[in-house]
PDB file of C-alpha atoms in Angstrom:
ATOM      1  CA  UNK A   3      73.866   3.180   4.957  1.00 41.00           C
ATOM      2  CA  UNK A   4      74.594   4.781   8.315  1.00 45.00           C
ATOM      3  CA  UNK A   5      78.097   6.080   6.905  1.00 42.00           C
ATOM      4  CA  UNK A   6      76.380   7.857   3.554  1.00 41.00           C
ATOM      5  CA  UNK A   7      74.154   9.414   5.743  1.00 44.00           C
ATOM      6  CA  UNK A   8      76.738  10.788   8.109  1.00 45.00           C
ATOM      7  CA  UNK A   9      78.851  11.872   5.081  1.00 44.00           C
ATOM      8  CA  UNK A  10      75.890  13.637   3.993  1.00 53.00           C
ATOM      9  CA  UNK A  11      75.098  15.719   6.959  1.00 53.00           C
ATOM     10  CA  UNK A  12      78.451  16.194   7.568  1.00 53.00           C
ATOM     11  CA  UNK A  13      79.308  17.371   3.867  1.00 65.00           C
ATOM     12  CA  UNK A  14      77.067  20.339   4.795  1.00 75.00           C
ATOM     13  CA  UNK A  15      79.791  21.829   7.057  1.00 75.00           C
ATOM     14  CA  UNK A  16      83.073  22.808   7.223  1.00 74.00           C
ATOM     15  CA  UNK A  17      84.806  22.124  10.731  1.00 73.00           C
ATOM     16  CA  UNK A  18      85.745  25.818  10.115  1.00 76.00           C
ATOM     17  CA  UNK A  19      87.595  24.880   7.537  1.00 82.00           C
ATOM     18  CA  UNK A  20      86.016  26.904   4.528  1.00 84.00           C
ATOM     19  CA  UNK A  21      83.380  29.318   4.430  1.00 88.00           C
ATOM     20  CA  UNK A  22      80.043  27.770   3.464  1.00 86.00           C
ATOM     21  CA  UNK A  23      79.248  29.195  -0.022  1.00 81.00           C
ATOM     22  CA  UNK A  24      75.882  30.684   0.682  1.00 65.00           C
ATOM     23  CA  UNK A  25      73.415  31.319  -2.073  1.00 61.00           C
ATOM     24  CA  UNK A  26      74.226  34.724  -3.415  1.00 51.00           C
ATOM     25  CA  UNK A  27      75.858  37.823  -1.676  1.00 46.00           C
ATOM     26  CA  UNK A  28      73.058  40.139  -1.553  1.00 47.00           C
ATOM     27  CA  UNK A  29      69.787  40.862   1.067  1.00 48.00           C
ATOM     28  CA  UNK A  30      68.722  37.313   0.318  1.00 71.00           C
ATOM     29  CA  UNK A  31      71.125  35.703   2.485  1.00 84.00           C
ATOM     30  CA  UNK A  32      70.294  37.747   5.821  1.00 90.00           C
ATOM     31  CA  UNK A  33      67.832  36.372   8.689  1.00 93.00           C
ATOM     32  CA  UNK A  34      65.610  39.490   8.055  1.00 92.00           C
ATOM     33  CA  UNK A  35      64.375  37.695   4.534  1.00 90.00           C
ATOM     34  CA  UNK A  36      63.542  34.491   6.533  1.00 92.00           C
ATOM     35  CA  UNK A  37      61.507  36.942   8.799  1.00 95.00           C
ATOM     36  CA  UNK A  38      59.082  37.803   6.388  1.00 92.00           C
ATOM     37  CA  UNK A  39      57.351  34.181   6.546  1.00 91.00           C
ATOM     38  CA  UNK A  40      59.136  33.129  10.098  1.00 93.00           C
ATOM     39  CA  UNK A  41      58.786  35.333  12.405  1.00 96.00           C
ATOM     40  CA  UNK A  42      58.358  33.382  15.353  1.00 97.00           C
ATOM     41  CA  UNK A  43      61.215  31.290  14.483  1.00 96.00           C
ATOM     42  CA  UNK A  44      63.070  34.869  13.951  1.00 97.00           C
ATOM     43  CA  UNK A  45      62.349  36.019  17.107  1.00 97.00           C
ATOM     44  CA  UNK A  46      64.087  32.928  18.605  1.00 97.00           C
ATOM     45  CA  UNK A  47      66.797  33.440  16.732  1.00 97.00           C
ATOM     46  CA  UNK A  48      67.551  36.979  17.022  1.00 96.00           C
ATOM     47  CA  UNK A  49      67.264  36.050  21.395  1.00 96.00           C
ATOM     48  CA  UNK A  50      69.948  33.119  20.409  1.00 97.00           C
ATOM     49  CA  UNK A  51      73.943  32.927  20.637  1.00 96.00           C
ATOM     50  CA  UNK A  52      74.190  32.203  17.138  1.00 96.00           C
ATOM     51  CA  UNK A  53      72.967  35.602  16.138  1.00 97.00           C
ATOM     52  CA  UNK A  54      75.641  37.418  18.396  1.00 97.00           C
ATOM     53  CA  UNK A  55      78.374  34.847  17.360  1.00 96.00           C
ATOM     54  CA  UNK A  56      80.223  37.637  16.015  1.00 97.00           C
ATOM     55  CA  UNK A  57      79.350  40.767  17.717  1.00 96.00           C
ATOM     56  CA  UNK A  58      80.030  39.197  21.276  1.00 96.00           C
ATOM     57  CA  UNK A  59      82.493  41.008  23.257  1.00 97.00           C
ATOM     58  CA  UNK A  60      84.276  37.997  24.598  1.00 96.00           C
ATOM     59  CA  UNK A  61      84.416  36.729  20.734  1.00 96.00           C
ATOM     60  CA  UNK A  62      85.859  40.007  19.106  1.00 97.00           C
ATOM     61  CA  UNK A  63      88.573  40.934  21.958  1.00 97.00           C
ATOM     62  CA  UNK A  64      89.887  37.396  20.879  1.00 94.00           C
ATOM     63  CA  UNK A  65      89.722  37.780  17.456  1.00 95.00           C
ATOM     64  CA  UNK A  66      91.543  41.312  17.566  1.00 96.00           C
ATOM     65  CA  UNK A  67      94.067  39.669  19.022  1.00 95.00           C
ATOM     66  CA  UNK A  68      94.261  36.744  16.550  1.00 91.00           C
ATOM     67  CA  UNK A  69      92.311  37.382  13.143  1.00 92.00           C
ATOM     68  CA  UNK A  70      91.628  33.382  11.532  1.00 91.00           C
ATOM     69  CA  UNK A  71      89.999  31.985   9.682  1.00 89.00           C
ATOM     70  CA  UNK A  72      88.545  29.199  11.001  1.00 85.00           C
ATOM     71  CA  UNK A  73      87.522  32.201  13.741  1.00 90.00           C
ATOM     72  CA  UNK A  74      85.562  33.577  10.745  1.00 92.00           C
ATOM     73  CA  UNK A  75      84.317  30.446   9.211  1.00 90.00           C
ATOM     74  CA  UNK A  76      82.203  29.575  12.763  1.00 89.00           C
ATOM     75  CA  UNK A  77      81.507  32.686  13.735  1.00 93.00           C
ATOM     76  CA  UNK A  78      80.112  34.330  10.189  1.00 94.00           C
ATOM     77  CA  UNK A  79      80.053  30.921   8.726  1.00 92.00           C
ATOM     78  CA  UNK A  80      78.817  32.426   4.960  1.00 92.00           C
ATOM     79  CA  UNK A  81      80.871  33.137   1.828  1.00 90.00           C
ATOM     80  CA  UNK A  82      79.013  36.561   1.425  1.00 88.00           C
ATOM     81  CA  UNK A  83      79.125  37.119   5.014  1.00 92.00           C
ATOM     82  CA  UNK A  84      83.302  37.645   4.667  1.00 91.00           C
ATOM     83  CA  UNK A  85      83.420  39.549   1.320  1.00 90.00           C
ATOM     84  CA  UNK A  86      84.556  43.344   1.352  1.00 90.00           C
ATOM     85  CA  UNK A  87      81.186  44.814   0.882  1.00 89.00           C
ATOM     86  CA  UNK A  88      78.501  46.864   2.162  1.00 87.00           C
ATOM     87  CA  UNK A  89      75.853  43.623   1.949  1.00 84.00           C
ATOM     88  CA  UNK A  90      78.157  41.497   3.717  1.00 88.00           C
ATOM     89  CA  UNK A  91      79.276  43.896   6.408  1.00 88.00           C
ATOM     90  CA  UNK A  92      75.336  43.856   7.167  1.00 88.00           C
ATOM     91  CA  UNK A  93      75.363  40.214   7.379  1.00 91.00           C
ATOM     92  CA  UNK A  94      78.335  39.988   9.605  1.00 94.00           C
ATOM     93  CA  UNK A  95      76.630  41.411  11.916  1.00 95.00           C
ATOM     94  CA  UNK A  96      73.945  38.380  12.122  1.00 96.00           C
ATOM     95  CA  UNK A  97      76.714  36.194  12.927  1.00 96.00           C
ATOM     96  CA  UNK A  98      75.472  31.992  12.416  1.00 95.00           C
ATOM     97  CA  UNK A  99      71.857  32.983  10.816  1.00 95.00           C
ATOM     98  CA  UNK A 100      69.152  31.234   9.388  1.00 94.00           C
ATOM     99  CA  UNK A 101      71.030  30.219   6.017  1.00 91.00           C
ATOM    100  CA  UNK A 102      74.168  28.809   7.673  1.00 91.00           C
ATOM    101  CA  UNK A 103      72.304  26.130   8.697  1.00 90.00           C
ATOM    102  CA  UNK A 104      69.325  25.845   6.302  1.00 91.00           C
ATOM    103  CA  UNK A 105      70.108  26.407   2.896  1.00 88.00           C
ATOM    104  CA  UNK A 106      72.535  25.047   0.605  1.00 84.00           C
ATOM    105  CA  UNK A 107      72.191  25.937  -3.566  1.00 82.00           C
ATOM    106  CA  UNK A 108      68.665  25.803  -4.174  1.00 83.00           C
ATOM    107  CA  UNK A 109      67.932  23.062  -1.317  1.00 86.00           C
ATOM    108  CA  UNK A 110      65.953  24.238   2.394  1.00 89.00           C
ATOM    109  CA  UNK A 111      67.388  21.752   5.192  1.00 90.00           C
ATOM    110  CA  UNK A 112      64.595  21.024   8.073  1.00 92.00           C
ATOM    111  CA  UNK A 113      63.101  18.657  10.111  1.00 91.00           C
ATOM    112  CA  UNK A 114      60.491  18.550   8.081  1.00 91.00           C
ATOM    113  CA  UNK A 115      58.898  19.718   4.937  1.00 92.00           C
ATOM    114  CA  UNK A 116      55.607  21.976   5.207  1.00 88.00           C
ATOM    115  CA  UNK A 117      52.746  21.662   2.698  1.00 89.00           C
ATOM    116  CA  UNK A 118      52.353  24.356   1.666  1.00 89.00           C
ATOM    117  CA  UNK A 119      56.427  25.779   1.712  1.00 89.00           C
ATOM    118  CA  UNK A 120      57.671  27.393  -1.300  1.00 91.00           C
ATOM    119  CA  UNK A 121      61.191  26.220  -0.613  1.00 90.00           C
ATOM    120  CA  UNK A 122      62.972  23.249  -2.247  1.00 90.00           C
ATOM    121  CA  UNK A 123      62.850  21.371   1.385  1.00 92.00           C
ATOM    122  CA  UNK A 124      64.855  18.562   2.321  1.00 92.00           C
ATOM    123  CA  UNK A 125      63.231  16.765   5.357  1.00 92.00           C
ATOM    124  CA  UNK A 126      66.143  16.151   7.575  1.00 89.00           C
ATOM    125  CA  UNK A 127      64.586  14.112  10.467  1.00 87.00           C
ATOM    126  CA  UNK A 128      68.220  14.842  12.652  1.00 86.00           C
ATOM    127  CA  UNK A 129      68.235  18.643  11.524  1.00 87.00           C
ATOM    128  CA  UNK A 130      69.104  20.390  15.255  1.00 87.00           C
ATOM    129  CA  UNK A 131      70.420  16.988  16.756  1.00 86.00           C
ATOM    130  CA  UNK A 132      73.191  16.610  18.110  1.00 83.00           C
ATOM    131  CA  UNK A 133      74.980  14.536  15.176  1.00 80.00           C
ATOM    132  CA  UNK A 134      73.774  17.355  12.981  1.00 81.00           C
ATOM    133  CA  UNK A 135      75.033  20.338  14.564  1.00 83.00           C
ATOM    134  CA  UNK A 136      78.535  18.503  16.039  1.00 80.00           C
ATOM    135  CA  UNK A 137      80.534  19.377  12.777  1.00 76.00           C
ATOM    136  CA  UNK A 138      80.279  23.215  14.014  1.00 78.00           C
ATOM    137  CA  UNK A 139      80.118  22.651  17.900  1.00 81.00           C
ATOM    138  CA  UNK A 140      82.304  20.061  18.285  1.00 76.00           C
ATOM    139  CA  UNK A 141      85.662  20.052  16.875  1.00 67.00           C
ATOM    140  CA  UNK A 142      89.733  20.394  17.401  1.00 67.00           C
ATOM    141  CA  UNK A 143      91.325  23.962  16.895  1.00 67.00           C
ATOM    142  CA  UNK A 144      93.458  23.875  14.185  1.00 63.00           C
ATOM    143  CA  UNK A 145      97.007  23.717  15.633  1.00 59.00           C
TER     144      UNK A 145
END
């Protein structure tokens, strides 16, 4: 039981492996969507690391020195975030938003559902625990 779980949560990331193939390349995958209903949780986000993932300084003279992948995959973690268009060079700049870690397909990941939440929600009672987030912040470099 403990193993399918693990698979599960762990299926929902990459390692940096692969993008994550976000919901549709348009508007609707950007944080400023979720801020429309969540805008405390916004706020906090827009204050947090994982918004600057990719415009940090210390992040992008690395990268222009060594342009991979797996750099991309962590640090703009969406499909649409890494296609050659004028929607995705918008959401570059948001770096690990909301969707990275919340949506998949159709399906809203949290730590629990609301009542009254339009989204298809999957409760995820270890959603921001450490087991949860370790496929992203804890793993080998590719050699």
């Amino acid at each position: 039981m403990i193993l399918h779980w693990l698979f599960g949560l762990f299926s929902l990331f990459s390692n940096g492996e692969t993008p994550i193939d976000s919901v549709r390349a348009d508007v609707a995958n950007s944080a400023a969507e979720c801020k429309l209903c969540h805008e405390e949780e916004y706020e906090e986000w827009r204050s947090s690391r994982h918004s600057m993932a990719w415009t940090n300084d210390f992040f992008q003279f690395d990268y222009a020195k060594e342009k991979r992948a797996w750099c991309r995959n962590c640090h703009i973690p969406l499909a649409a975030q890494q296609e050659d268009s004028d929607a995705a060079r918008l959401l570059r700049d948001e770096g690990v938003n909301c969707i990275a870690c919340h949506v998949r397909g159709d399906t809203f990941y949290a730590l629990r559902k609301r009542a009254s939440s339009p989204h298809n929600t999957k409760a995820t009672p270890e959603f921001g625990s450490d087991v949860f987030c370790a496929s992203c912040h804890q793993f080998n470099f590719p050699v």
